[in-house]
Structure formats: structure tokens, C-alpha cells
Amino acid sequence: MATPSTAKNVADVLSRITVASSQRASTSAATRLVAVSKTKPVEQLREVYDAGHKIFGENYVQEILEKAPKLPNDISWHFVGHIQSNKAKALVQGVPNLKVVETVDSKKLADKLNVAVEQCKALREERLLDVMVQVNTSGEESKYGVAPGENVVDLAKHIRDNCKELKLIGLMTIGMPDYTSKPENFDRLKEERKRVCDALGLGEDYERALELSMGMSGDFENAIAMGSTNVRVGSTIFGARDYSK
Ligand SMILES: *Cc1c(COP(=O)(O)O)cnc(C)c1O
């Protein structure tokens, strides 16, 4: 059952994003909202879509494979969960309008995605697949992602040099839940962006060269203030998740 307030929630989040974006010091105003719909029924996604929002994020390969075909194909899907590299093909093949994989964390996965895009060219809405490198800025063992430092540069270079079907558009991280005491996770991602831009010769307009995907329901306004250009908001739009089913 669709929750009547879902459309209103997305409008509220969008206006909070507009305010937060206009208040930050940097010049680039736009921040993308990825409505993270994991565990939520397609009816609820449909309501958000009908309200005019077309960017959705999912975490589980099986789930996006079930949902995407039931929804309009002008949706831009972001994949924001961990991907085992042997699932890369199924993901790319099953979701022709897959726009971004935000969670690339190994050369092996990048290679598998690259091959899959190559093989699925005829199906895909867009030729290249946009990707982000996931960085484990908090160092928590429970989190996926590449450790900050040379590994990030290394993977970014690998994507640029060896994965012609992928386009590196940014870096992504999942901050610690208690943002207020841990803003350094977001600062860290920003530092990593500078490191990658410098190492790859992407220029000094870091914001334009690479995006930062950081910020979720509890901390997206803070993340925007710190330079996020892509926030991933789930429960504030769709309500709390129930994992019991
Ligand atoms: C679930 C999830 C989100 C959304 O989290 P909320 O706190 O519900 O907004 C964002 N990013 C990732 C990677 C997630 O897995």
C-alpha cells in the first residue's frame, strides 16, 4: 500500500536540499536527490515517480531486478549496495536504465561491469555506465569500500585506463550514523577527491571534476554544507524500513 504522505515527503526533502545547497559557500548549486527505495513496494516508488521525481536508488541486486521492469524506463537508477562481482552482469542486463553504480570497490568489479556494459550495449539507454568509487571513510569493518589513500587513486586510474565503458563521475561514502560527532568522514571524502583529481590530472576545479555522494536521512543537510552533490535519502521519504519480511 502506498503511503499517502510519500509524495509530500519527497517534496519536503527536495526543498530542504534546495535551501541547504543555496547556503553553502561553493558555487555549484545543484545537488541530486537519490530516493533510496530498498525494501519498499513498487507502488510507493510509483507515487514518488508520479510526483515528478525520477531518480531512485536500490541496494540489493535481486530487488532492483524485480522492481525495475515494473516501473517506467525513464527512471535513472542508482545502485548503492554492495555488488558481488559475479552479479554485475545480471544487474547491467536486467536494468537497461541503470545510470550509476555508486559502489565500485574493486578492480575486479569494475572489470566485470565494464564487460557487462560492453555486452549489453544494444539494451542500454545510455552508452556509458557512470560509476563512483566507494570509500570506507570511517574505517568500520562492517562497511564496504576502498580504504582512503593510494587504493582510491589506484582504482580510479584503473577505471579510467582499462574500463572504456565506464565513466568515473565521483566518490561515495557512508558516514557514521552519529554525524555530528563524526564530520571527519565527509571531510575525508573531500580530501580523497582532491587526491584523485591531482593524481589523475583532472584539474583544480574539484567540484566540477568529481562528485561527492554523501549524506542520508539523518545527515544530508550537513553533507551538502560540506560539499555533497548527491544525497541518498530513504526513510525520510518512504518511512522506516521493515526487514522482518
Ligand atoms: C539505505 C541506504 C541509504 C538511505 O538511508 P536512510 O537513512 O534511510 O536515508 C543511503 N545510502 C545507502 C548506501 C543505503 O544503503
PDB file of C-alpha atoms and ligand atoms in Angstrom:
ATOM      1  CA  MET A   1       0.000   0.000   0.000  1.00  0.00           C
ATOM      2  CA  ALA A   2       1.277   3.428  -0.895  1.00  0.00           C
ATOM      3  CA  THR A   3       1.592   5.821   1.970  1.00  0.00           C
ATOM      4  CA  PRO A   4      -0.322   8.998   1.167  1.00  0.00           C
ATOM      5  CA  SER A   5       2.482  11.146   2.510  1.00  0.00           C
ATOM      6  CA  THR A   6       5.253   9.780   0.292  1.00  0.00           C
ATOM      7  CA  ALA A   7       4.801  12.434  -2.411  1.00  0.00           C
ATOM      8  CA  LYS A   8       4.780  15.167   0.194  1.00  0.00           C
ATOM      9  CA  ASN A   9       7.879  13.748   1.857  1.00  0.00           C
ATOM     10  CA  VAL A  10       9.854  13.856  -1.351  1.00  0.00           C
ATOM     11  CA  ALA A  11       8.773  17.457  -1.955  1.00  0.00           C
ATOM     12  CA  ASP A  12       9.871  18.360   1.586  1.00  0.00           C
ATOM     13  CA  VAL A  13      13.256  16.707   1.139  1.00  0.00           C
ATOM     14  CA  LEU A  14      13.758  18.467  -2.200  1.00  0.00           C
ATOM     15  CA  SER A  15      13.059  21.852  -0.663  1.00  0.00           C
ATOM     16  CA  ARG A  16      15.404  21.148   2.243  1.00  0.00           C
ATOM     17  CA  ILE A  17      18.065  20.226  -0.325  1.00  0.00           C
ATOM     18  CA  THR A  18      17.471  23.481  -2.206  1.00  0.00           C
ATOM     19  CA  VAL A  19      17.873  25.514   0.967  1.00  0.00           C
ATOM     20  CA  ALA A  20      20.996  23.644   2.085  1.00  0.00           C
ATOM     21  CA  SER A  21      22.529  23.939  -1.403  1.00  0.00           C
ATOM     22  CA  SER A  22      21.882  27.668  -1.578  1.00  0.00           C
ATOM     23  CA  GLN A  23      23.548  28.182   1.783  1.00  0.00           C
ATOM     24  CA  ARG A  24      26.809  26.507   1.065  1.00  0.00           C
ATOM     25  CA  ALA A  25      29.791  28.586   0.133  1.00  0.00           C
ATOM     26  CA  SER A  26      30.733  26.809  -3.069  1.00  0.00           C
ATOM     27  CA  THR A  27      29.281  27.880  -6.377  1.00  0.00           C
ATOM     28  CA  SER A  28      27.773  24.728  -7.812  1.00  0.00           C
ATOM     29  CA  ALA A  29      24.207  24.866  -6.622  1.00  0.00           C
ATOM     30  CA  ALA A  30      22.698  21.614  -7.782  1.00  0.00           C
ATOM     31  CA  THR A  31      22.507  18.592  -5.522  1.00  0.00           C
ATOM     32  CA  ARG A  32      20.914  15.414  -6.792  1.00  0.00           C
ATOM     33  CA  LEU A  33      18.436  13.504  -4.680  1.00  0.00           C
ATOM     34  CA  VAL A  34      18.555   9.735  -4.936  1.00  0.00           C
ATOM     35  CA  ALA A  35      15.372   8.348  -3.393  1.00  0.00           C
ATOM     36  CA  VAL A  36      16.593   5.131  -1.773  1.00  0.00           C
ATOM     37  CA  SER A  37      13.708   2.721  -2.030  1.00  0.00           C
ATOM     38  CA  LYS A  38      15.136  -0.566  -0.766  1.00  0.00           C
ATOM     39  CA  THR A  39      12.552  -2.869   0.844  1.00  0.00           C
ATOM     40  CA  LYS A  40       9.730  -0.583  -0.336  1.00  0.00           C
ATOM     41  CA  PRO A  41       6.948  -1.777  -2.673  1.00  0.00           C
ATOM     42  CA  VAL A  42       6.807  -0.525  -6.280  1.00  0.00           C
ATOM     43  CA  GLU A  43       3.501   1.244  -5.533  1.00  0.00           C
ATOM     44  CA  GLN A  44       5.354   3.571  -3.238  1.00  0.00           C
ATOM     45  CA  LEU A  45       8.071   4.232  -5.805  1.00  0.00           C
ATOM     46  CA  ARG A  46       5.345   4.877  -8.346  1.00  0.00           C
ATOM     47  CA  GLU A  47       3.882   7.552  -6.126  1.00  0.00           C
ATOM     48  CA  VAL A  48       7.214   9.335  -5.918  1.00  0.00           C
ATOM     49  CA  TYR A  49       7.611   8.966  -9.674  1.00  0.00           C
ATOM     50  CA  ASP A  50       4.138  10.388 -10.279  1.00  0.00           C
ATOM     51  CA  ALA A  51       5.082  13.342  -8.102  1.00  0.00           C
ATOM     52  CA  GLY A  52       7.797  14.028 -10.659  1.00  0.00           C
ATOM     53  CA  HIS A  53      10.887  12.502  -9.091  1.00  0.00           C
ATOM     54  CA  LYS A  54      12.745  10.036 -11.300  1.00  0.00           C
ATOM     55  CA  ILE A  55      15.976   9.145  -9.552  1.00  0.00           C
ATOM     56  CA  PHE A  56      15.882   6.054  -7.378  1.00  0.00           C
ATOM     57  CA  GLY A  57      18.465   4.039  -5.507  1.00  0.00           C
ATOM     58  CA  GLU A  58      18.427   0.348  -4.634  1.00  0.00           C
ATOM     59  CA  ASN A  59      20.776  -1.786  -2.560  1.00  0.00           C
ATOM     60  CA  TYR A  60      20.127  -5.369  -3.489  1.00  0.00           C
ATOM     61  CA  VAL A  61      20.652  -6.812  -6.955  1.00  0.00           C
ATOM     62  CA  GLN A  62      17.740  -9.231  -6.695  1.00  0.00           C
ATOM     63  CA  GLU A  63      15.404  -6.465  -5.586  1.00  0.00           C
ATOM     64  CA  ILE A  64      16.264  -3.996  -8.346  1.00  0.00           C
ATOM     65  CA  LEU A  65      15.936  -6.812 -10.902  1.00  0.00           C
ATOM     66  CA  GLU A  66      12.391  -7.394  -9.698  1.00  0.00           C
ATOM     67  CA  LYS A  67      11.356  -3.769  -9.407  1.00  0.00           C
ATOM     68  CA  ALA A  68      12.905  -2.032 -12.410  1.00  0.00           C
ATOM     69  CA  PRO A  69      10.832  -3.837 -15.085  1.00  0.00           C
ATOM     70  CA  LYS A  70       7.627  -2.857 -13.254  1.00  0.00           C
ATOM     71  CA  LEU A  71       8.414   0.844 -13.378  1.00  0.00           C
ATOM     72  CA  PRO A  72       8.782   3.391 -16.207  1.00  0.00           C
ATOM     73  CA  ASN A  73      12.022   3.246 -18.142  1.00  0.00           C
ATOM     74  CA  ASP A  74      12.804   6.937 -17.866  1.00  0.00           C
ATOM     75  CA  ILE A  75      13.825   6.374 -14.251  1.00  0.00           C
ATOM     76  CA  SER A  76      17.508   6.865 -13.529  1.00  0.00           C
ATOM     77  CA  TRP A  77      18.542   4.005 -11.282  1.00  0.00           C
ATOM     78  CA  HIS A  78      21.481   4.330  -8.936  1.00  0.00           C
ATOM     79  CA  PHE A  79      22.821   1.158  -7.415  1.00  0.00           C
ATOM     80  CA  VAL A  80      24.056   1.927  -3.894  1.00  0.00           C
ATOM     81  CA  GLY A  81      24.597  -1.512  -2.355  1.00  0.00           C
ATOM     82  CA  HIS A  82      27.440  -3.972  -2.299  1.00  0.00           C
ATOM     83  CA  ILE A  83      27.800  -5.990  -5.502  1.00  0.00           C
ATOM     84  CA  GLN A  84      29.485  -9.346  -5.718  1.00  0.00           C
ATOM     85  CA  SER A  85      31.303  -9.231  -8.999  1.00  0.00           C
ATOM     86  CA  ASN A  86      29.513 -12.333 -10.268  1.00  0.00           C
ATOM     87  CA  LYS A  87      26.240 -10.359 -10.108  1.00  0.00           C
ATOM     88  CA  ALA A  88      27.486  -7.498 -12.262  1.00  0.00           C
ATOM     89  CA  LYS A  89      26.234  -8.992 -15.497  1.00  0.00           C
ATOM     90  CA  ALA A  90      22.741  -9.681 -14.154  1.00  0.00           C
ATOM     91  CA  LEU A  91      22.484  -6.132 -12.850  1.00  0.00           C
ATOM     92  CA  VAL A  92      23.516  -4.448 -16.078  1.00  0.00           C
ATOM     93  CA  GLN A  93      21.463  -6.780 -18.226  1.00  0.00           C
ATOM     94  CA  GLY A  94      18.338  -6.575 -16.086  1.00  0.00           C
ATOM     95  CA  VAL A  95      18.281  -2.801 -15.667  1.00  0.00           C
ATOM     96  CA  PRO A  96      18.799  -1.117 -19.064  1.00  0.00           C
ATOM     97  CA  ASN A  97      18.249   2.284 -17.475  1.00  0.00           C
ATOM     98  CA  LEU A  98      20.908   1.750 -14.804  1.00  0.00           C
ATOM     99  CA  LYS A  99      22.540   5.150 -14.651  1.00  0.00           C
ATOM    100  CA  VAL A 100      25.081   4.978 -11.842  1.00  0.00           C
ATOM    101  CA  VAL A 101      26.776   2.296  -9.780  1.00  0.00           C
ATOM    102  CA  GLU A 102      27.910   4.215  -6.709  1.00  0.00           C
ATOM    103  CA  THR A 103      29.629   1.321  -5.013  1.00  0.00           C
ATOM    104  CA  VAL A 104      32.586   0.228  -7.101  1.00  0.00           C
ATOM    105  CA  ASP A 105      35.168  -1.003  -4.623  1.00  0.00           C
ATOM    106  CA  SER A 106      37.497  -3.292  -6.566  1.00  0.00           C
ATOM    107  CA  LYS A 107      39.187  -3.612  -9.933  1.00  0.00           C
ATOM    108  CA  LYS A 108      37.516  -6.953 -10.347  1.00  0.00           C
ATOM    109  CA  LEU A 109      34.062  -5.431 -10.011  1.00  0.00           C
ATOM    110  CA  ALA A 110      34.965  -2.555 -12.338  1.00  0.00           C
ATOM    111  CA  ASP A 111      36.163  -5.047 -14.935  1.00  0.00           C
ATOM    112  CA  LYS A 112      33.009  -7.149 -14.651  1.00  0.00           C
ATOM    113  CA  LEU A 113      30.777  -4.101 -15.005  1.00  0.00           C
ATOM    114  CA  ASN A 114      32.823  -2.948 -17.966  1.00  0.00           C
ATOM    115  CA  VAL A 115      32.419  -6.250 -19.779  1.00  0.00           C
ATOM    116  CA  ALA A 116      28.716  -6.362 -18.943  1.00  0.00           C
ATOM    117  CA  VAL A 117      28.120  -2.888 -20.381  1.00  0.00           C
ATOM    118  CA  GLU A 118      30.047  -3.858 -23.481  1.00  0.00           C
ATOM    119  CA  GLN A 119      27.905  -6.972 -23.888  1.00  0.00           C
ATOM    120  CA  CYS A 120      24.620  -5.180 -23.195  1.00  0.00           C
ATOM    121  CA  LYS A 121      25.211  -2.166 -25.415  1.00  0.00           C
ATOM    122  CA  ALA A 122      22.173  -2.854 -27.530  1.00  0.00           C
ATOM    123  CA  LEU A 123      19.870  -2.864 -24.492  1.00  0.00           C
ATOM    124  CA  ARG A 124      21.160   0.127 -22.612  1.00  0.00           C
ATOM    125  CA  GLU A 125      19.573   3.553 -22.647  1.00  0.00           C
ATOM    126  CA  GLU A 126      22.954   5.224 -22.442  1.00  0.00           C
ATOM    127  CA  ARG A 127      26.208   4.027 -23.793  1.00  0.00           C
ATOM    128  CA  LEU A 128      28.457   4.505 -20.802  1.00  0.00           C
ATOM    129  CA  LEU A 129      27.729   3.457 -17.250  1.00  0.00           C
ATOM    130  CA  ASP A 130      28.545   6.137 -14.685  1.00  0.00           C
ATOM    131  CA  VAL A 131      30.362   4.853 -11.634  1.00  0.00           C
ATOM    132  CA  MET A 132      31.606   6.103  -8.302  1.00  0.00           C
ATOM    133  CA  VAL A 133      34.318   4.631  -6.152  1.00  0.00           C
ATOM    134  CA  GLN A 134      33.070   3.781  -2.676  1.00  0.00           C
ATOM    135  CA  VAL A 135      35.491   4.876   0.013  1.00  0.00           C
ATOM    136  CA  ASN A 136      35.357   3.490   3.533  1.00  0.00           C
ATOM    137  CA  THR A 137      35.995   6.791   5.279  1.00  0.00           C
ATOM    138  CA  SER A 138      35.010   5.591   8.740  1.00  0.00           C
ATOM    139  CA  GLY A 139      37.247   2.528   8.707  1.00  0.00           C
ATOM    140  CA  GLU A 140      34.482   0.414  10.230  1.00  0.00           C
ATOM    141  CA  GLU A 141      34.860  -3.232   9.345  1.00  0.00           C
ATOM    142  CA  SER A 142      31.150  -3.566   8.695  1.00  0.00           C
ATOM    143  CA  LYS A 143      31.405  -1.172   5.779  1.00  0.00           C
ATOM    144  CA  TYR A 144      32.454  -1.883   2.245  1.00  0.00           C
ATOM    145  CA  GLY A 145      34.602   0.433   0.223  1.00  0.00           C
ATOM    146  CA  VAL A 146      38.225   1.115  -0.519  1.00  0.00           C
ATOM    147  CA  ALA A 147      40.441   2.391   2.266  1.00  0.00           C
ATOM    148  CA  PRO A 148      41.382   6.045   1.786  1.00  0.00           C
ATOM    149  CA  GLY A 149      44.723   6.788   0.181  1.00  0.00           C
ATOM    150  CA  GLU A 150      46.564   5.230  -2.727  1.00  0.00           C
ATOM    151  CA  ASN A 151      43.984   2.490  -3.172  1.00  0.00           C
ATOM    152  CA  VAL A 152      41.396   5.034  -4.206  1.00  0.00           C
ATOM    153  CA  VAL A 153      43.740   6.621  -6.732  1.00  0.00           C
ATOM    154  CA  ASP A 154      44.717   3.209  -7.998  1.00  0.00           C
ATOM    155  CA  LEU A 155      41.133   2.114  -8.596  1.00  0.00           C
ATOM    156  CA  ALA A 156      40.211   5.449 -10.182  1.00  0.00           C
ATOM    157  CA  LYS A 157      43.152   5.108 -12.579  1.00  0.00           C
ATOM    158  CA  HIS A 158      42.210   1.548 -13.368  1.00  0.00           C
ATOM    159  CA  ILE A 159      38.697   2.612 -14.318  1.00  0.00           C
ATOM    160  CA  ARG A 160      39.970   5.429 -16.488  1.00  0.00           C
ATOM    161  CA  ASP A 161      42.627   3.399 -18.244  1.00  0.00           C
ATOM    162  CA  ASN A 162      41.023  -0.016 -18.561  1.00  0.00           C
ATOM    163  CA  CYS A 163      37.266   0.338 -18.397  1.00  0.00           C
ATOM    164  CA  LYS A 164      36.210   2.139 -21.531  1.00  0.00           C
ATOM    165  CA  GLU A 165      32.520   1.552 -20.952  1.00  0.00           C
ATOM    166  CA  LEU A 166      32.569   3.135 -17.501  1.00  0.00           C
ATOM    167  CA  LYS A 167      32.758   6.803 -16.642  1.00  0.00           C
ATOM    168  CA  LEU A 168      34.116   7.752 -13.249  1.00  0.00           C
ATOM    169  CA  ILE A 169      31.874  10.544 -12.027  1.00  0.00           C
ATOM    170  CA  GLY A 170      32.596  10.698  -8.308  1.00  0.00           C
ATOM    171  CA  LEU A 171      33.344   9.227  -4.914  1.00  0.00           C
ATOM    172  CA  MET A 172      30.807   7.850  -2.471  1.00  0.00           C
ATOM    173  CA  THR A 173      30.872   7.154   1.235  1.00  0.00           C
ATOM    174  CA  ILE A 174      28.580   6.112   4.055  1.00  0.00           C
ATOM    175  CA  GLY A 175      29.351   8.233   7.094  1.00  0.00           C
ATOM    176  CA  MET A 176      28.956   7.045  10.634  1.00  0.00           C
ATOM    177  CA  PRO A 177      25.403   7.373  11.886  1.00  0.00           C
ATOM    178  CA  ASP A 178      26.168   9.967  14.541  1.00  0.00           C
ATOM    179  CA  TYR A 179      27.202  12.576  12.054  1.00  0.00           C
ATOM    180  CA  THR A 180      27.570  15.461  14.465  1.00  0.00           C
ATOM    181  CA  SER A 181      30.447  13.820  16.245  1.00  0.00           C
ATOM    182  CA  LYS A 182      31.941  12.413  13.037  1.00  0.00           C
ATOM    183  CA  PRO A 183      32.078  15.116  10.369  1.00  0.00           C
ATOM    184  CA  GLU A 184      35.564  13.910   9.547  1.00  0.00           C
ATOM    185  CA  ASN A 185      34.127  11.104   7.401  1.00  0.00           C
ATOM    186  CA  PHE A 186      32.811  13.709   4.997  1.00  0.00           C
ATOM    187  CA  ASP A 187      35.961  15.810   5.200  1.00  0.00           C
ATOM    188  CA  ARG A 188      37.905  12.683   4.397  1.00  0.00           C
ATOM    189  CA  LEU A 189      35.921  12.049   1.223  1.00  0.00           C
ATOM    190  CA  LYS A 190      36.616  15.592   0.105  1.00  0.00           C
ATOM    191  CA  GLU A 191      40.341  15.060   0.695  1.00  0.00           C
ATOM    192  CA  GLU A 192      40.189  11.857  -1.306  1.00  0.00           C
ATOM    193  CA  ARG A 193      38.581  13.716  -4.176  1.00  0.00           C
ATOM    194  CA  LYS A 194      41.416  16.221  -4.193  1.00  0.00           C
ATOM    195  CA  ARG A 195      43.939  13.406  -4.142  1.00  0.00           C
ATOM    196  CA  VAL A 196      42.271  11.629  -7.082  1.00  0.00           C
ATOM    197  CA  CYS A 197      41.864  14.826  -9.112  1.00  0.00           C
ATOM    198  CA  ASP A 198      45.508  15.726  -8.593  1.00  0.00           C
ATOM    199  CA  ALA A 199      46.777  12.231  -9.361  1.00  0.00           C
ATOM    200  CA  LEU A 200      44.657  11.851 -12.487  1.00  0.00           C
ATOM    201  CA  GLY A 201      45.239  15.388 -13.685  1.00  0.00           C
ATOM    202  CA  LEU A 202      41.544  16.253 -13.607  1.00  0.00           C
ATOM    203  CA  GLY A 203      42.222  19.902 -12.836  1.00  0.00           C
ATOM    204  CA  GLU A 204      41.710  22.016  -9.764  1.00  0.00           C
ATOM    205  CA  ASP A 205      38.019  22.635 -10.173  1.00  0.00           C
ATOM    206  CA  TYR A 206      37.446  19.594  -7.996  1.00  0.00           C
ATOM    207  CA  GLU A 207      33.705  20.069  -7.730  1.00  0.00           C
ATOM    208  CA  ARG A 208      33.247  20.007 -11.419  1.00  0.00           C
ATOM    209  CA  ALA A 209      35.664  17.136 -11.964  1.00  0.00           C
ATOM    210  CA  LEU A 210      34.208  14.640  -9.493  1.00  0.00           C
ATOM    211  CA  GLU A 211      31.030  14.438  -7.472  1.00  0.00           C
ATOM    212  CA  LEU A 212      30.707  13.560  -3.820  1.00  0.00           C
ATOM    213  CA  SER A 213      27.928  11.157  -2.844  1.00  0.00           C
ATOM    214  CA  MET A 214      27.442  11.512   0.867  1.00  0.00           C
ATOM    215  CA  GLY A 215      24.552  12.199   3.205  1.00  0.00           C
ATOM    216  CA  MET A 216      21.494  10.125   4.105  1.00  0.00           C
ATOM    217  CA  SER A 217      18.260  10.838   6.013  1.00  0.00           C
ATOM    218  CA  GLY A 218      19.990  11.808   9.227  1.00  0.00           C
ATOM    219  CA  ASP A 219      22.727  13.988   7.835  1.00  0.00           C
ATOM    220  CA  PHE A 220      22.039  15.114   4.275  1.00  0.00           C
ATOM    221  CA  GLU A 221      21.902  18.819   5.052  1.00  0.00           C
ATOM    222  CA  ASN A 222      25.242  18.652   6.837  1.00  0.00           C
ATOM    223  CA  ALA A 223      26.660  16.662   3.952  1.00  0.00           C
ATOM    224  CA  ILE A 224      25.511  19.294   1.461  1.00  0.00           C
ATOM    225  CA  ALA A 225      27.109  22.009   3.568  1.00  0.00           C
ATOM    226  CA  MET A 226      30.321  20.001   3.313  1.00  0.00           C
ATOM    227  CA  GLY A 227      30.126  19.716  -0.452  1.00  0.00           C
ATOM    228  CA  SER A 228      27.919  16.740  -1.257  1.00  0.00           C
ATOM    229  CA  THR A 229      26.384  16.824  -4.727  1.00  0.00           C
ATOM    230  CA  ASN A 230      24.467  13.564  -4.461  1.00  0.00           C
ATOM    231  CA  VAL A 231      22.458  12.678  -1.363  1.00  0.00           C
ATOM    232  CA  ARG A 232      20.854   9.295  -0.792  1.00  0.00           C
ATOM    233  CA  VAL A 233      17.669   9.588   1.237  1.00  0.00           C
ATOM    234  CA  GLY A 234      15.484   6.622   2.134  1.00  0.00           C
ATOM    235  CA  SER A 235      13.492   6.561   5.343  1.00  0.00           C
ATOM    236  CA  THR A 236      12.653  10.279   5.384  1.00  0.00           C
ATOM    237  CA  ILE A 237      10.820   9.748   2.098  1.00  0.00           C
ATOM    238  CA  PHE A 238       9.473   6.215   2.371  1.00  0.00           C
ATOM    239  CA  GLY A 239       9.182   5.735   6.122  1.00  0.00           C
ATOM    240  CA  ALA A 240      11.106   3.353   8.358  1.00  0.00           C
ATOM    241  CA  ARG A 241      12.193   0.074   6.775  1.00  0.00           C
ATOM    242  CA  ASP A 242      10.850  -3.249   7.955  1.00  0.00           C
ATOM    243  CA  TYR A 243      13.366  -6.040   7.424  1.00  0.00           C
ATOM    244  CA  SER A 244      11.292  -8.740   9.061  1.00  0.00           C
ATOM    245  CA  LYS A 245       9.659  -9.906   5.809  1.00  0.00           C
TER     246      LYS A 245
HETATM  247  C1  LIG B   1      19.718   2.595   2.958  1.00  0.00           C
HETATM  248  C2  LIG B   1      20.760   3.499   2.409  1.00  0.00           C
HETATM  249  C3  LIG B   1      20.549   4.886   2.344  1.00  0.00           C
HETATM  250  C4  LIG B   1      19.314   5.569   2.874  1.00  0.00           C
HETATM  251  O1  LIG B   1      19.325   5.589   4.268  1.00  0.00           O
HETATM  252  P1  LIG B   1      18.267   6.416   5.117  1.00  0.00           P
HETATM  253  O2  LIG B   1      18.935   6.628   6.403  1.00  0.00           O
HETATM  254  O3  LIG B   1      17.044   5.600   5.186  1.00  0.00           O
HETATM  255  O4  LIG B   1      18.040   7.703   4.398  1.00  0.00           O
HETATM  256  C5  LIG B   1      21.543   5.646   1.769  1.00  0.00           C
HETATM  257  N1  LIG B   1      22.681   5.106   1.291  1.00  0.00           N
HETATM  258  C6  LIG B   1      22.909   3.788   1.338  1.00  0.00           C
HETATM  259  C7  LIG B   1      24.166   3.250   0.786  1.00  0.00           C
HETATM  260  C8  LIG B   1      21.960   2.959   1.916  1.00  0.00           C
HETATM  261  O5  LIG B   1      22.210   1.656   1.975  1.00  0.00           O
END
